[in-house]
Tab-separated table of C-alpha atoms and ligand atoms in Angstrom:
chain	number	residue	atom	x	y	z
A	8	MET	CA	104.041	73.367	104.729
A	9	SER	CA	106.050	74.438	101.691
A	10	LYS	CA	109.725	73.527	101.575
A	11	LYS	CA	112.384	76.233	101.928
A	12	VAL	CA	115.524	76.583	99.849
A	13	THR	CA	118.550	78.805	100.434
A	14	ILE	CA	119.979	80.985	97.686
A	15	THR	CA	122.795	83.522	97.669
A	16	PHE	CA	121.578	86.904	96.427
A	17	ASN	CA	124.178	89.604	95.803
A	18	GLY	CA	126.462	87.837	98.288
A	19	LYS	CA	123.826	87.385	101.023
A	20	ASN	CA	122.092	84.131	101.964
A	21	ILE	CA	118.290	84.262	101.618
A	22	GLU	CA	115.642	81.674	102.438
A	23	ALA	CA	112.891	81.302	99.838
A	24	GLU	CA	109.945	79.045	99.229
A	25	GLU	CA	110.637	76.248	96.803
A	26	GLY	CA	109.023	77.057	93.442
A	27	ALA	CA	109.077	80.856	93.923
A	28	ASN	CA	110.454	83.013	91.138
A	29	VAL	CA	113.679	84.919	91.692
A	30	LEU	CA	112.167	88.354	91.030
A	31	GLN	CA	109.416	87.895	93.623
A	32	VAL	CA	111.952	86.622	96.168
A	33	ALA	CA	114.033	89.749	95.517
A	34	LYS	CA	110.968	92.006	95.993
A	35	ASP	CA	109.979	90.206	99.210
A	36	ASN	CA	113.492	90.765	100.536
A	37	GLY	CA	113.735	94.445	99.648
A	38	ILE	CA	116.129	93.904	96.722
A	39	ASN	CA	115.332	96.249	93.855
A	40	ILE	CA	115.353	94.703	90.376
A	41	ALA	CA	114.053	96.920	87.572
A	42	HIS	CA	110.924	95.454	85.915
A	43	TYR	CA	107.747	96.626	84.163
A	44	CYS	CA	105.824	93.606	82.908
A	45	TYR	CA	106.076	91.311	85.940
A	46	HIS	CA	103.209	91.542	88.440
A	47	GLU	CA	102.659	89.015	91.191
A	48	GLY	CA	98.932	88.778	90.456
A	49	LEU	CA	99.394	88.016	86.750
A	50	SER	CA	101.023	85.389	84.549
A	51	ILE	CA	104.674	85.781	83.513
A	52	ALA	CA	105.003	87.635	80.204
A	53	GLY	CA	108.757	88.303	80.040
A	54	VAL	CA	108.337	91.152	77.558
A	55	CYS	CA	110.140	94.067	79.196
A	56	ARG	CA	113.518	92.268	79.458
A	57	LEU	CA	114.661	94.516	82.288
A	58	CYS	CA	114.790	92.099	85.214
A	59	MET	CA	117.979	90.416	84.009
A	60	VAL	CA	120.260	88.694	86.531
A	61	LYS	CA	123.372	86.538	86.398
A	62	VAL	CA	123.059	83.018	87.787
A	63	ASN	CA	125.862	80.592	88.578
A	64	GLY	CA	126.309	77.992	85.851
A	65	ASN	CA	124.393	80.051	83.275
A	66	PRO	CA	126.528	81.530	80.497
A	67	LYS	CA	124.167	84.448	79.760
A	68	PRO	CA	122.032	86.793	81.899
A	69	VAL	CA	118.424	85.572	82.281
A	70	PRO	CA	115.100	87.291	83.162
A	71	SER	CA	114.541	86.751	86.886
A	72	CYS	CA	110.718	86.788	86.567
A	73	ASN	CA	110.832	83.468	84.738
A	74	LEU	CA	113.516	81.822	86.874
A	75	THR	CA	112.640	79.460	89.699
A	76	VAL	CA	114.791	79.439	92.841
A	77	GLN	CA	116.909	76.315	93.347
A	78	ASP	CA	118.713	75.357	96.531
A	79	GLY	CA	122.303	76.637	96.390
A	80	MET	CA	121.604	79.045	93.497
A	81	THR	CA	123.792	82.184	93.330
A	82	VAL	CA	122.151	85.288	91.856
A	83	ASP	CA	123.726	88.631	90.987
A	84	SER	CA	121.607	91.683	90.159
A	85	GLU	CA	124.098	94.400	91.050
A	86	SER	CA	127.199	93.911	88.915
A	87	GLU	CA	128.187	96.570	86.378
A	88	ASP	CA	127.401	94.394	83.333
A	89	ILE	CA	123.834	93.778	84.635
A	90	LYS	CA	123.375	97.515	85.175
A	91	GLU	CA	124.591	98.097	81.605
A	92	ILE	CA	121.992	95.602	80.304
A	93	VAL	CA	119.239	97.420	82.199
A	94	ARG	CA	120.487	100.736	80.828
A	95	TRP	CA	120.225	99.370	77.249
A	96	GLY	CA	116.757	97.982	77.950
A	97	LEU	CA	115.679	101.359	79.253
A	98	GLN	CA	116.901	103.089	76.091
A	99	PHE	CA	114.514	100.905	74.079
A	100	HIS	CA	111.599	101.621	76.415
A	101	LEU	CA	112.303	105.332	76.202
A	102	ALA	CA	112.833	105.399	72.421
A	103	ASN	CA	109.246	106.475	71.763
A	104	HIS	CA	108.198	107.505	75.245
A	105	PRO	CA	107.185	111.198	75.279
A	106	LEU	CA	109.021	112.062	78.526
A	107	ASP	CA	106.264	114.429	79.566
A	108	CYS	CA	106.910	113.798	83.268
A	109	PRO	CA	106.193	117.410	84.338
A	110	ILE	CA	102.582	117.120	83.157
A	111	CYS	CA	102.120	113.379	83.774
A	112	ASP	CA	99.825	112.300	86.591
A	113	GLN	CA	102.018	109.258	87.293
A	114	ALA	CA	105.034	111.397	88.208
A	115	GLY	CA	106.142	110.533	91.716
A	116	GLU	CA	105.010	106.921	91.421
A	117	CYS	CA	106.203	106.068	87.886
A	118	VAL	CA	108.359	102.959	87.654
A	119	LEU	CA	109.921	104.182	84.386
A	120	GLN	CA	110.932	107.455	86.027
A	121	GLU	CA	112.335	105.575	89.032
A	122	SER	CA	114.391	103.129	86.988
A	123	TYR	CA	115.766	105.922	84.800
A	124	MET	CA	116.990	107.692	87.941
A	125	GLU	CA	118.414	104.433	89.322
A	126	TYR	CA	119.986	102.881	86.218
A	127	GLY	CA	119.764	105.351	83.340
A	128	ALA	CA	120.631	109.004	83.917
A	129	TYR	CA	122.261	109.200	80.461
A	130	ASP	CA	121.863	111.538	77.514
A	131	SER	CA	119.738	109.947	74.815
A	132	ASN	CA	121.454	108.377	71.790
A	133	MET	CA	118.274	108.744	69.727
A	134	THR	CA	118.507	110.890	66.635
A	135	GLU	CA	115.213	109.841	64.972
A	136	ASN	CA	111.909	111.509	65.790
A	137	LYS	CA	109.671	109.697	68.250
A	138	VAL	CA	106.578	107.935	66.912
A	139	GLN	CA	103.593	110.074	67.837
A	140	LYS	CA	100.330	108.537	69.005
A	141	LYS	CA	97.050	109.779	70.466
A	142	LYS	CA	97.575	111.263	73.905
A	143	VAL	CA	94.036	111.732	75.190
A	144	VAL	CA	91.943	108.643	74.529
A	145	ASP	CA	88.699	108.278	76.436
A	146	LEU	CA	88.834	104.550	77.120
A	147	GLY	CA	85.590	104.289	79.093
A	148	PRO	CA	83.749	105.765	82.085
A	149	THR	CA	86.675	105.430	84.492
A	150	ILE	CA	89.916	105.632	82.503
A	151	MET	CA	91.874	107.852	80.114
A	152	LEU	CA	94.645	106.421	77.930
A	153	ASP	CA	97.761	108.177	76.689
A	154	LYS	CA	98.997	105.893	73.899
A	155	GLU	CA	102.442	107.514	73.693
A	156	ARG	CA	103.233	106.785	77.312
A	157	CYS	CA	102.366	103.082	77.058
A	158	ILE	CA	105.433	100.833	77.151
A	159	LEU	CA	103.434	97.753	76.057
A	160	CYS	CA	104.121	95.789	79.222
A	161	THR	CA	100.753	93.967	78.750
A	162	ARG	CA	99.860	94.119	82.447
A	163	CYS	CA	96.477	95.691	81.658
A	164	THR	CA	95.621	93.190	78.916
A	165	ARG	CA	96.622	90.278	81.137
A	166	PHE	CA	94.450	91.706	83.942
A	167	THR	CA	91.338	91.703	81.764
A	168	SER	CA	92.144	88.235	80.386
A	169	GLU	CA	93.200	86.542	83.596
A	170	VAL	CA	91.522	88.301	86.536
A	171	THR	CA	88.179	89.643	85.310
A	172	LYS	CA	88.218	87.328	82.268
A	173	THR	CA	86.369	90.048	80.365
A	174	HIS	CA	89.073	90.346	77.659
A	175	ASP	CA	88.328	94.055	77.204
A	176	LEU	CA	91.833	95.195	76.244
A	177	GLY	CA	94.279	94.089	73.569
A	178	ILE	CA	97.388	95.217	71.692
A	179	PHE	CA	96.703	96.300	68.130
A	180	GLU	CA	99.004	97.051	65.141
A	181	ARG	CA	102.657	95.964	64.840
A	182	GLY	CA	106.186	97.136	65.684
A	183	ASN	CA	106.544	100.703	66.889
A	184	ARG	CA	102.906	101.361	65.865
A	185	SER	CA	101.640	98.829	68.436
A	186	GLU	CA	99.148	100.287	70.856
A	187	ILE	CA	96.667	99.377	73.562
A	188	GLY	CA	92.968	99.557	72.784
A	189	THR	CA	89.588	97.907	73.086
A	190	TYR	CA	88.050	95.577	70.525
A	191	ASP	CA	85.865	97.497	68.044
A	192	ASN	CA	86.595	100.615	70.153
A	193	LYS	CA	83.998	99.534	72.690
A	194	PRO	CA	84.174	101.461	75.973
A	195	PHE	CA	86.337	99.738	78.581
A	196	GLU	CA	83.931	99.213	81.433
A	197	ASN	CA	83.966	96.457	83.961
A	198	ASP	CA	83.490	96.540	87.721
A	199	TYR	CA	87.237	96.254	88.352
A	200	SER	CA	88.616	98.499	85.581
A	201	VAL	CA	90.643	100.892	87.769
A	202	ASN	CA	92.937	98.066	88.893
A	203	THR	CA	94.560	98.477	85.458
A	204	VAL	CA	95.482	102.046	86.441
A	205	ASP	CA	97.094	100.759	89.645
A	206	ILE	CA	99.193	98.198	87.808
A	207	CYS	CA	100.123	100.341	84.785
A	208	PRO	CA	103.773	101.101	85.579
A	209	VAL	CA	103.678	104.429	83.710
A	210	GLY	CA	101.139	107.211	83.186
A	211	ALA	CA	99.467	105.582	80.171
A	212	LEU	CA	96.293	104.642	82.055
A	213	THR	CA	95.004	107.268	84.459
A	214	SER	CA	91.884	107.311	86.590
A	215	LYS	CA	89.380	109.961	85.538
A	216	ASP	CA	88.380	110.352	89.139
A	217	PHE	CA	91.885	111.058	90.460
A	218	ARG	CA	93.883	112.574	87.579
A	219	PHE	CA	95.102	116.139	88.114
A	220	LYS	CA	93.524	116.391	91.568
A	221	GLN	CA	96.705	116.057	93.627
A	222	ARG	CA	100.379	115.404	93.090
A	223	VAL	CA	101.056	112.133	94.895
A	224	TRP	CA	103.937	113.607	96.867
A	225	TYR	CA	101.489	115.969	98.565
A	226	THR	CA	99.461	113.043	99.912
A	227	ARG	CA	100.129	110.292	102.397
A	228	THR	CA	98.456	106.898	102.543
A	229	SER	CA	96.751	105.233	105.485
A	230	PRO	CA	95.515	101.644	105.737
A	231	SER	CA	91.771	101.067	105.943
A	232	VAL	CA	88.987	98.600	105.110
A	233	CYS	CA	86.354	99.184	102.424
A	234	ILE	CA	82.867	99.673	103.812
A	235	LYS	CA	80.923	99.226	100.573
A	236	CYS	CA	80.253	95.494	100.811
A	237	SER	CA	80.685	92.569	103.150
A	238	THR	CA	83.932	91.392	101.513
A	239	GLY	CA	85.796	94.108	103.438
A	240	CYS	CA	88.642	94.617	100.958
A	241	ASN	CA	91.803	95.971	102.533
A	242	THR	CA	92.584	99.430	101.209
A	243	GLU	CA	94.863	102.415	101.494
A	244	VAL	CA	93.469	105.928	101.393
A	245	SER	CA	95.508	108.810	99.924
A	246	HIS	CA	94.810	112.013	101.807
A	247	ASN	CA	96.196	115.252	103.148
A	248	LYS	CA	94.788	118.102	105.202
A	249	ARG	CA	92.646	119.241	102.264
A	250	GLY	CA	90.795	115.935	102.116
A	251	ALA	CA	90.890	112.377	100.840
A	252	PHE	CA	91.531	111.828	97.128
A	253	ARG	CA	91.615	108.178	96.216
A	254	ILE	CA	91.445	104.613	97.501
A	255	LYS	CA	93.660	101.776	96.276
A	256	PRO	CA	93.696	98.090	97.233
A	257	ARG	CA	96.075	96.822	99.947
A	258	LYS	CA	97.280	93.262	99.629
A	259	ASN	CA	95.621	90.684	101.860
A	260	GLU	CA	95.645	87.134	100.510
A	261	ASP	CA	92.916	86.093	102.972
A	262	VAL	CA	90.421	88.765	101.866
A	263	ASN	CA	90.906	90.559	98.558
A	264	GLY	CA	94.268	89.407	97.269
A	265	LEU	CA	95.650	92.364	95.316
A	266	TRP	CA	92.463	93.892	93.925
A	267	MET	CA	89.342	95.873	94.738
A	268	CYS	CA	86.274	96.928	92.767
A	269	ASP	CA	85.636	100.367	91.254
A	270	LYS	CA	82.652	101.075	93.515
A	271	GLY	CA	84.767	100.610	96.627
A	272	ARG	CA	87.138	103.309	95.378
A	273	THR	CA	84.453	105.965	95.638
A	274	ALA	CA	84.144	105.660	99.426
A	275	TYR	CA	86.746	108.408	100.011
A	276	GLN	CA	84.237	111.043	98.922
A	277	TRP	CA	82.216	110.981	102.145
A	278	LEU	CA	85.347	111.699	104.140
A	279	ASN	CA	85.634	115.217	102.763
A	280	SER	CA	83.972	118.045	104.598
A	281	VAL	CA	81.621	118.971	101.747
A	282	ASP	CA	80.129	115.477	101.930
A	283	ARG	CA	79.958	115.111	105.700
A	284	TYR	CA	78.276	116.863	108.611
A	285	LEU	CA	80.512	118.851	110.911
A	286	HIS	CA	77.863	120.341	113.244
A	287	GLY	CA	74.690	119.046	114.810
A	288	PHE	CA	71.402	120.870	114.308
A	289	THR	CA	67.771	120.842	115.312
A	290	VAL	CA	64.883	121.526	112.943
A	291	ASN	CA	61.683	123.331	113.791
A	292	GLY	CA	59.306	123.429	110.828
A	293	THR	CA	61.815	124.210	108.090
A	294	GLU	CA	64.079	126.298	110.359
A	295	LYS	CA	67.495	124.761	111.127
A	296	LYS	CA	69.480	125.773	114.210
A	297	HIS	CA	73.067	124.693	114.876
A	298	LEU	CA	73.748	122.958	118.193
A	299	SER	CA	76.863	122.406	120.256
A	300	THR	CA	77.751	118.797	121.175
A	301	ALA	CA	76.448	119.341	124.724
A	302	GLU	CA	73.140	120.816	123.470
A	303	ALA	CA	72.665	117.963	120.996
A	304	ARG	CA	73.372	115.317	123.642
A	305	SER	CA	70.993	116.955	126.071
A	306	MET	CA	68.235	117.134	123.441
A	307	LEU	CA	68.713	113.463	122.560
A	308	LYS	CA	68.616	112.448	126.222
A	309	THR	CA	65.413	114.426	126.826
A	310	HIS	CA	63.784	112.947	123.742
A	311	LEU	CA	64.609	109.375	124.769
A	312	SER	CA	63.328	109.856	128.312
A	313	GLN	CA	60.089	111.561	127.185
A	314	GLU	CA	59.320	109.379	124.166
A	315	PRO	CA	59.602	105.746	125.224
A	316	LYS	CA	57.741	104.621	122.070
A	317	THR	CA	60.613	105.386	119.746
A	318	GLY	CA	61.763	102.950	117.050
A	319	TRP	CA	65.459	102.306	116.399
A	320	LEU	CA	66.794	101.831	112.891
A	321	ILE	CA	70.387	100.626	112.821
A	322	SER	CA	72.775	100.376	109.879
A	323	PRO	CA	75.342	97.534	109.687
A	324	GLN	CA	78.038	100.038	108.681
A	325	HIS	CA	79.387	100.647	112.162
A	326	THR	CA	81.954	98.836	114.250
A	327	VAL	CA	81.519	95.995	116.714
A	328	GLU	CA	82.614	98.367	119.488
A	329	GLU	CA	79.902	100.877	118.546
A	330	TYR	CA	77.277	98.109	118.565
A	331	GLU	CA	78.490	96.961	121.999
A	332	ALA	CA	77.859	100.467	123.358
A	333	LEU	CA	74.558	100.865	121.464
A	334	PHE	CA	73.002	97.505	122.409
A	335	GLY	CA	74.313	97.877	125.955
A	336	TYR	CA	72.325	101.121	126.140
A	337	LEU	CA	69.194	99.628	124.496
A	338	LYS	CA	69.241	96.675	126.874
A	339	SER	CA	69.776	98.782	129.977
A	340	SER	CA	66.913	101.096	128.957
A	341	GLY	CA	64.538	98.183	128.358
A	342	VAL	CA	64.052	98.830	124.616
A	343	PRO	CA	62.282	95.676	123.329
A	344	ASN	CA	63.310	93.659	120.272
A	345	GLU	CA	60.170	94.825	118.427
A	346	SER	CA	61.400	98.441	118.567
A	347	VAL	CA	64.699	97.726	116.838
A	348	TYR	CA	65.020	97.475	113.052
A	349	LEU	CA	68.031	96.963	110.824
A	350	TRP	CA	68.849	99.095	107.817
A	351	TYR	CA	70.300	96.309	105.706
A	352	ASP	CA	71.542	97.534	102.386
A	353	TRP	CA	71.646	95.440	99.271
A	354	ALA	CA	71.494	96.359	95.611
A	355	SER	CA	69.997	93.148	94.225
A	356	GLY	CA	70.178	90.031	96.427
A	357	PHE	CA	71.678	90.051	99.910
A	358	GLU	CA	73.583	86.815	99.237
A	359	ASP	CA	74.720	87.773	95.707
A	360	PHE	CA	78.379	87.284	94.781
A	361	ASP	CA	80.015	88.117	91.442
A	362	GLY	CA	82.599	85.334	91.780
A	363	LEU	CA	85.520	87.714	92.347
A	364	LEU	CA	84.978	90.173	95.223
A	365	ILE	CA	81.672	92.040	95.035
A	366	ARG	CA	78.921	90.878	97.392
A	367	GLY	CA	75.229	91.700	97.526
A	368	ASP	CA	75.373	92.727	101.195
A	369	LYS	CA	76.545	96.332	100.867
A	370	SER	CA	77.757	96.771	104.443
A	371	PRO	CA	81.071	95.840	106.061
A	372	ASN	CA	79.695	94.577	109.345
A	373	SER	CA	76.333	92.806	109.034
A	374	LYS	CA	77.891	89.798	110.806
A	375	GLY	CA	79.272	91.990	113.598
A	376	LEU	CA	75.912	93.667	114.120
A	377	ALA	CA	74.055	90.319	114.268
A	378	LYS	CA	76.635	88.918	116.687
A	379	VAL	CA	76.484	91.816	119.137
A	380	ALA	CA	72.683	92.079	118.905
A	381	GLN	CA	72.381	88.390	119.722
A	382	LYS	CA	74.730	88.778	122.671
A	383	PHE	CA	72.320	91.341	124.156
A	384	GLY	CA	69.253	89.202	123.379
A	385	TYR	CA	68.116	90.947	120.164
A	386	ALA	CA	67.361	88.959	117.003
A	387	PHE	CA	66.596	90.071	113.431
A	388	ASP	CA	66.101	88.712	109.998
A	389	VAL	CA	67.418	90.314	106.833
A	390	ASP	CA	63.906	91.448	105.954
A	391	ARG	CA	63.445	93.496	109.067
A	392	MET	CA	63.579	96.919	107.444
A	393	PRO	CA	60.723	96.539	104.906
A	394	SER	CA	58.309	96.153	107.808
A	395	LEU	CA	59.077	99.802	108.557
A	396	LYS	CA	56.520	100.458	105.849
A	397	ALA	CA	53.929	99.498	108.393
A	398	LYS	CA	55.000	102.639	110.269
A	399	ALA	CA	55.180	100.892	113.573
A	400	PHE	CA	56.478	104.086	115.189
A	401	SER	CA	55.968	107.761	114.610
A	402	GLN	CA	59.427	108.614	115.969
A	403	TRP	CA	62.714	106.986	115.088
A	404	VAL	CA	66.352	107.171	116.082
A	405	ILE	CA	68.353	106.314	112.979
A	406	VAL	CA	71.917	105.115	113.404
A	407	ALA	CA	72.635	105.909	109.775
A	408	PRO	CA	74.949	104.297	107.230
A	409	GLU	CA	77.916	106.125	105.711
A	410	ASN	CA	77.101	104.716	102.286
A	411	MET	CA	74.385	106.938	100.834
A	412	GLU	CA	73.821	105.142	97.528
A	413	PRO	CA	70.381	105.611	95.981
A	414	HIS	CA	69.551	101.925	96.476
A	415	THR	CA	69.532	102.344	100.260
A	416	GLY	CA	65.971	103.648	99.938
A	417	LEU	CA	67.077	106.722	101.868
A	418	GLU	CA	64.855	109.318	100.296
A	419	LYS	CA	61.713	107.250	100.544
A	420	LEU	CA	62.543	106.345	104.111
A	421	ILE	CA	63.034	109.907	105.342
A	422	LYS	CA	60.038	111.268	103.496
A	423	GLY	CA	57.956	108.611	105.258
A	424	PHE	CA	58.778	110.070	108.697
A	425	ASP	CA	56.407	112.449	110.455
A	426	ALA	CA	57.720	116.024	110.094
A	427	ASN	CA	60.326	117.054	112.690
A	428	SER	CA	59.988	113.776	114.537
A	429	SER	CA	63.088	111.676	114.011
A	430	ILE	CA	66.694	111.767	115.137
A	431	TRP	CA	69.569	111.117	112.766
A	432	LEU	CA	72.960	109.939	114.016
A	433	GLY	CA	75.229	109.898	110.969
A	434	SER	CA	78.284	111.327	109.282
A	435	THR	CA	77.416	111.547	105.583
A	436	ARG	CA	75.467	114.549	104.350
A	437	LEU	CA	71.970	113.771	103.112
A	438	PRO	CA	71.865	114.081	99.311
A	439	ASP	CA	69.190	116.771	99.383
A	440	GLU	CA	69.061	119.573	101.984
A	441	GLN	CA	65.288	119.446	101.767
A	442	LEU	CA	65.385	116.005	103.425
A	443	GLU	CA	67.039	117.486	106.524
A	444	THR	CA	63.880	119.383	107.337
A	445	CYS	CA	62.060	116.084	107.852
A	446	LEU	CA	64.215	115.506	110.941
A	447	LYS	CA	63.979	116.848	114.464
A	448	LEU	CA	67.641	116.481	115.405
A	449	LEU	CA	70.824	115.525	113.591
A	450	ILE	CA	73.989	114.568	115.446
A	451	PRO	CA	77.107	114.172	113.260
A	452	THR	CA	79.091	111.040	114.064
A	453	PHE	CA	82.620	109.809	113.305
A	454	ASN	CA	83.166	108.191	109.928
A	455	TYR	CA	85.464	105.248	109.189
A	456	ALA	CA	88.492	107.534	108.790
A	457	GLU	CA	88.028	108.963	112.268
A	458	LYS	CA	87.416	105.927	114.464
A	459	SER	CA	89.020	102.692	115.543
A	460	GLY	CA	87.119	99.445	115.747
A	461	THR	CA	86.334	96.077	114.214
A	462	TYR	CA	84.320	94.919	111.211
A	463	ILE	CA	83.428	91.249	110.729
A	464	ASN	CA	83.186	90.351	107.059
A	465	PHE	CA	80.970	87.803	105.270
A	466	ALA	CA	83.443	84.996	106.117
A	467	ASN	CA	83.485	85.896	109.827
A	468	LYS	CA	86.923	87.458	109.557
A	469	ALA	CA	87.444	90.288	112.049
A	470	GLN	CA	89.381	93.258	110.643
A	471	THR	CA	90.384	96.364	112.538
A	472	ILE	CA	90.350	99.948	111.340
A	473	LYS	CA	92.341	102.784	112.849
A	474	PRO	CA	91.688	106.524	112.635
A	475	PHE	CA	93.810	108.545	110.249
A	476	ARG	CA	91.918	111.863	110.303
A	477	THR	CA	91.265	114.070	113.313
A	478	PRO	CA	87.520	114.403	113.771
A	479	ASN	CA	85.894	117.805	114.046
A	480	ALA	CA	85.314	118.692	117.704
A	481	GLN	CA	81.554	118.973	117.137
A	482	THR	CA	81.199	115.383	115.862
A	483	GLU	CA	80.333	112.454	118.117
A	484	ASP	CA	81.973	109.135	118.827
A	485	LEU	CA	79.033	106.674	118.949
A	486	VAL	CA	80.777	104.634	121.658
A	487	GLU	CA	81.056	107.717	123.882
A	488	LEU	CA	77.537	108.882	123.040
A	489	PHE	CA	75.840	105.604	124.043
A	490	THR	CA	78.082	105.163	127.073
A	491	PHE	CA	77.009	108.672	128.130
A	492	LEU	CA	73.305	107.890	127.551
A	493	ALA	CA	73.574	104.634	129.529
A	494	SER	CA	75.303	106.453	132.396
A	495	VAL	CA	72.624	109.137	132.744
A	496	GLU	CA	69.610	106.809	132.550
B	24	SF4	S1	98.706	100.816	79.208
B	24	SF4	FE1	100.096	100.602	80.954
B	24	SF4	S2	99.636	98.548	81.747
B	24	SF4	FE2	98.810	98.622	79.668
B	24	SF4	S3	100.436	97.842	78.375
B	24	SF4	FE3	100.664	100.063	78.392
B	24	SF4	S4	102.132	100.467	80.024
B	24	SF4	FE4	101.404	98.375	80.309
B	25	SF4	S1	84.388	94.237	96.568
B	25	SF4	FE1	83.217	95.126	98.226
B	25	SF4	S2	84.669	95.472	99.894
B	25	SF4	FE2	85.833	95.124	97.985
B	25	SF4	S3	86.223	97.160	97.176
B	25	SF4	FE3	84.352	96.441	96.228
B	25	SF4	S4	82.722	97.201	97.547
B	25	SF4	FE4	84.608	97.353	98.694
C-alpha cells in the first residue's frame, strides 16, 4: 500500500499519496488550478506555465504539475498574486488566439474559455495584429485542425509519442510561427487518433464526425460500456432527445485507463432511430407488414411450437441477464446443443490484441455467453458459426448483434437462408432493405442504450450497463421475451 502524506492546500488539510504531483492532488480534491499542458495520462511538459502555486519555503511561485507533495507542505493557489500570474499567462496564450468562440466547436467545453472567465475577464492590452495561420487543415480521416486556435500545449504530440508511439504529430517552425502538423504532411491516421481531440484543451483539433452536429450544452452524457470488442472500454455517450452524437472514453484504470479506440466511437450511430428498428414486421414474399408487439410475440410462439427443427444463432453482444433468460428457455424447451450456434465476430484473429486496447474478439460479452451457456449445459467452440455453411437447418432464430460491420458476414449469412423462413431478433437496421425480405419475422429488441445488464470482458471482469434512453414501446426486452416464451410453453 502506498504511503500517505498530509499537505495544507489553501488552508485545508488534505491527504495525498506520497509521490503524487500537486496539480493532480488538487484536481482529485476538486480544487481548480488553471492548466493546459498537464494531462494525467501524459508526461509532464511544463510549457503552459499557468498552474503556478506558492509553496512554503519557496521564494518564487512554481508550476504545480512538476511539484511532488511532501508531508507538511503548504500550498496556496488562491492568493491575489497567483491569480495575477495566471492572468499574465493567459494574456500570452491569447496573444495570437483568434477568439472565434461563437463559431468554435469547442465552445462550452473549452479550457481556455473557462480560465478566461475565471481568471481573465480583462480588456486586451494587445495593439499588434494577431499572427494568422491556416484555419481549416484536413489532418487525416478523422480530424480537422485549426492552426490559429492551437496554444501549443503539446498534449497531442505527447499522445502520439507516448501512448500510441506512432509519432504522427510534431511542432514545426519557431516562435509565434510555431504550429502543429504531421511529418511530410502525411495524413494523421492511427486507430486512436480521436483521443487527441478529447485532450486538446481548445478547439484546435476537432472530430470530423462530431463537429457542428450539436452544441455541447444541448447534450447530456451518460456512462456506458463499448460493445465493439472484448476489452469493454468504459465510455460516456453524449445524447439528447434527437439522438446520440458522440462517444468519449470514461476513466477506468482496470480496463481502458483514459483512452478508447476510434472504432469504438462509432457505436453511437446504431442508437439513432434511422439506424435501428422501431417496429416489428412479417414478410410474405417481398411484402412487409408491420406488427404490434403482441402480434409479433404470438407469431414467434406459433413458429417455435410448430417448427421444432429450428436452429438458433446467438450473438455474444447481449447481456448475461439476456443469456440467462434465453438459455433458460432453450433448456426448458429441450433445444439440443446441436441446434445452437454462436455468431462470433472477429475481424482477423479472435485472440488478436494490438498491445493497447483493441482485441480481435469484436463482442463485449463472449465470456458471459460461454459462462451462461455452460451453466445450462450448452458448449461451443469459437468455430461454431462456420459450420452453418453446412445448412444444418432450413429455419433459424437469430439473436442478432448490434454491431453490423461488414466483417460479420451478415449479408452472406442472410442470403443463405431459405426465403421467408427465418426470424430476426435485433435492434440495428439491416444495411440493405432487400435483405429484410429474406426473413419471415423481425422483432426489434432493446439496444445497449435501452437496457440494464452485465458484460464480462476478455479478462473476466463483469461490467454493468444502465439504460439512458427510453425504448420505443414496440421494441422488445429480450429478458421479458424469453421469460414470456418459457412461461407459455
Ligand atoms: S492542437 Fe490542441 S492538443 Fe495539440 S498542441 Fe495545439 S492546443 Fe495542444
Ligand atoms: S478498444 Fe474495443 S472496447 Fe475499447 S473502444 Fe475500441 S472497440 Fe471499444
